[in-house]
Amino acid sequence: MMHTTPKTSGHLISTTPQPNPTAAGHSVTRLGYDVAAWSSHSANYHPRHVLVNRPSDQSSRWSSGSNNQLQYITLKLDRICVVQTITFGKYHKVHVCNLKEFKVFGGLSPNNMTELLHAGLRNDSEAETFSLKHKVNDVVFPCQYIKIAPHLAWGPNFNFSIWFVELKGISQPEHVDKIYWDYVNYRENEVIRLCMKHFRQRNYLDAFECLQKRTQLQLEDPLLTQLHDSLVMNGDFSVAEDIVQQAYTRDLYTEYVRECSYKPEWRRIKHEVTETPCMRGGHQMCMDSDAGLIYLFGGWDGQKDLNDFWSYNVVSKQWTCISLDTRRIDGPGPRSCHKICFDTGTRSIYTMGRYVDPENRPNVNLDNDFWRYDIETARWSRISLNTQAEGGPELIYDHQMVVDPESETLFVFGGRTISPDANQTLYSGLYAYSQKNNTWRLLRTDTSQPENSIQLKSRIGHSMLLNSKSRELYIFAGQRNKDYLSDFYTYDIATDTVHEVSRDYSKQGGPDAGFTQRATMDTDFGEFYILSGLQKDKNSTQESVKNSFWSYSLRRAKWTRVYHNENTGADYWSRMKDLEPCPRFAHQLVYDHVRKCHYLFGGNPGDTSNLNLRLDDFWELHLIRPTSEDVLRRAKFRIRRQQFREICQSGNTNQALDYLRSEVSAVVNHSDETESAEFRDLTQHLFNWKKVPGKNAAAIQASSVALSSSGLASGGMVAMDEMRTLSNEGSNPFQSRTELYELLLEYFPTSMREPKGNIVDLIDMAPV
């Protein structure tokens, strides 16, 4: 397993493990393996060829004997390990048998494996490295077997080829042994808890209590056990309400609230009297949330580049022109497609880059000047005449720039370089600028990156966000050459490592590939947001500008489309001009993380009849979610609804009617049509009666009249022929209360709840 083979670059690749300390304190090494099984192979292209990296040898590969979906190759690690990455070597030329789509599975046995990766290789000669899933519910799981299942080759109807496979991860016994036993114990405990859940749901309480006593395991948080006892076992609805009130006091509904869908509310900000910025695109904005100030600088108005500088106070809702020409206050000159970013540590603004038309390049200075604006002193200072001369980027445009206050470092990634030769297409890399030392470091170039690492390709019109809590950069979307991108990478600042989150998130429920989209982040909520720009439709090569807004949950790794508007007609958007911003690109969007509000200004509407048209409209966007108070009210509604149904089942119609009017109505938002309709529908339960001595048709009819006059009956009095088809709901209080309890669990944090799933679902009904 220790082969040394030449690459086309002349460097040597050894399969001998090379330590690479990680942030977690474990060493990531190259993992030894052998080929354990395979579906087929053609001619002399044996599966064991993947052990050796010989990119210039046409025969040094595994090639399947067929191109159906049943092909695979299984690798057996020398010992149980935590496998973190997989690298695929390639032939030194483009090849039709390269894997366009594949899956990777892993497990402790070849018969029980979990999907770790679903991805595809580019059809080129560069090795590609992918991160493999190695955690479930924050529990690290080890593997001894890795299975690679090809799905599609780049050449139609061609067999699949894999040239070389390298695995990296944690192999040290002192670490892996502990991980293994933690994983085994976790699985064992989850099985026991699933059994306990099953017994309690079926009211097998003797078995439940015996298993709990024997194992000393808790099914759930004690607060939820109290809720179950009071609600399900005792039918004490008052105590159940006290417990959900207690949960509200302890802020236990926060996790649920953050997973609720947003409702967008746009509001156009108009100023009839005060002076405001003119129409523009390619401008820049940044936000000082603590001070409640938005800063806007530069852009292109359809005729010329601008260098006016503005601030907007979100409290007083007033624009202030700091300077109509920043050169007059010793600041930068006119520019567009530049970048500015706000540094919370020093309360200053940095700006760099600009676009220069090709015809003007021979006649203008193409140095990359770099500026800082001190908010406290209201003064500009030029940090550098030309960052390229100091080890920084060349003159670039459509790049991205953020400041990490903790390390006092400014990061610049991507963008296209401006050179006298307009036919050149060169992209800038990833740079770090030390504010303290006034020095630049090149972290990644566009053409040369660390060997067998995940490749971070430069691009323009992309997004880059800083997660100040995890100290990671999130880089996604953009354009490279003629390709619109929908990939997503993270860069770990502390370890200088790149991780691929998604090769194509548009296939995973995310936005279409995009360019000039705008992104913001809320680290409190653990999510970021995207407002669309230019997009490539999934099933077309056509560009489009449509309104869509997305959120991405970092915890759940899930995309959610908040809203989408397919309308493109001028007449429609003319009618909507004060209700919702029209589709656009080259706009700017900032986020006030204190007041939880987005602000949008200007952009290019893409009007083909007037290519120089730019926008000057200003909008605020609020993303509305239920509050913890709303969750508490809904929890009480569900509890009181159950109590109401049980009163109805007892046959006491008058008591049920009084309870519906007073107690249930009090926890309904009657202005919400959905809740109001749900409340009105409860009236049907008043007629799901059991026969009570002395209760006659006249009494029931009187109750119906009372309902109708109170406005509670939906659509008037319930017809008598509907009364005879009575629901059995509530006839089994244990079952209906258990269902209610399961509904209430949705509001509580996952860590407090019983395990998800049901043990009966583990039974495989497939024929043996």
XYZ file of C-alpha atoms in Angstrom, residues 34-40 46-48 62 71-76 110 113 145-148:
23
model
C -7.420 -2.485 -0.511
C -10.079 -3.292 -3.082
C -12.590 -5.664 -1.490
C -15.258 -6.125 -4.169
C -16.461 -4.870 -7.511
C -19.374 -5.350 -9.864
C -17.361 -6.039 -13.018
C -8.720 -4.173 -12.992
C -10.167 -2.426 -9.904
C -6.808 -2.574 -8.113
C -10.733 0.524 -13.224
C -21.771 -0.950 -11.132
C -19.645 -0.357 -8.042
C -16.257 -0.765 -6.446
C -15.862 -1.385 -2.707
C -12.717 -0.426 -0.785
C -11.773 -1.943 2.558
C -20.276 -3.920 3.266
C -23.671 1.542 4.461
C -15.771 0.066 3.916
C -16.176 2.694 1.203
C -18.325 1.957 -1.814
C -18.198 4.087 -4.989
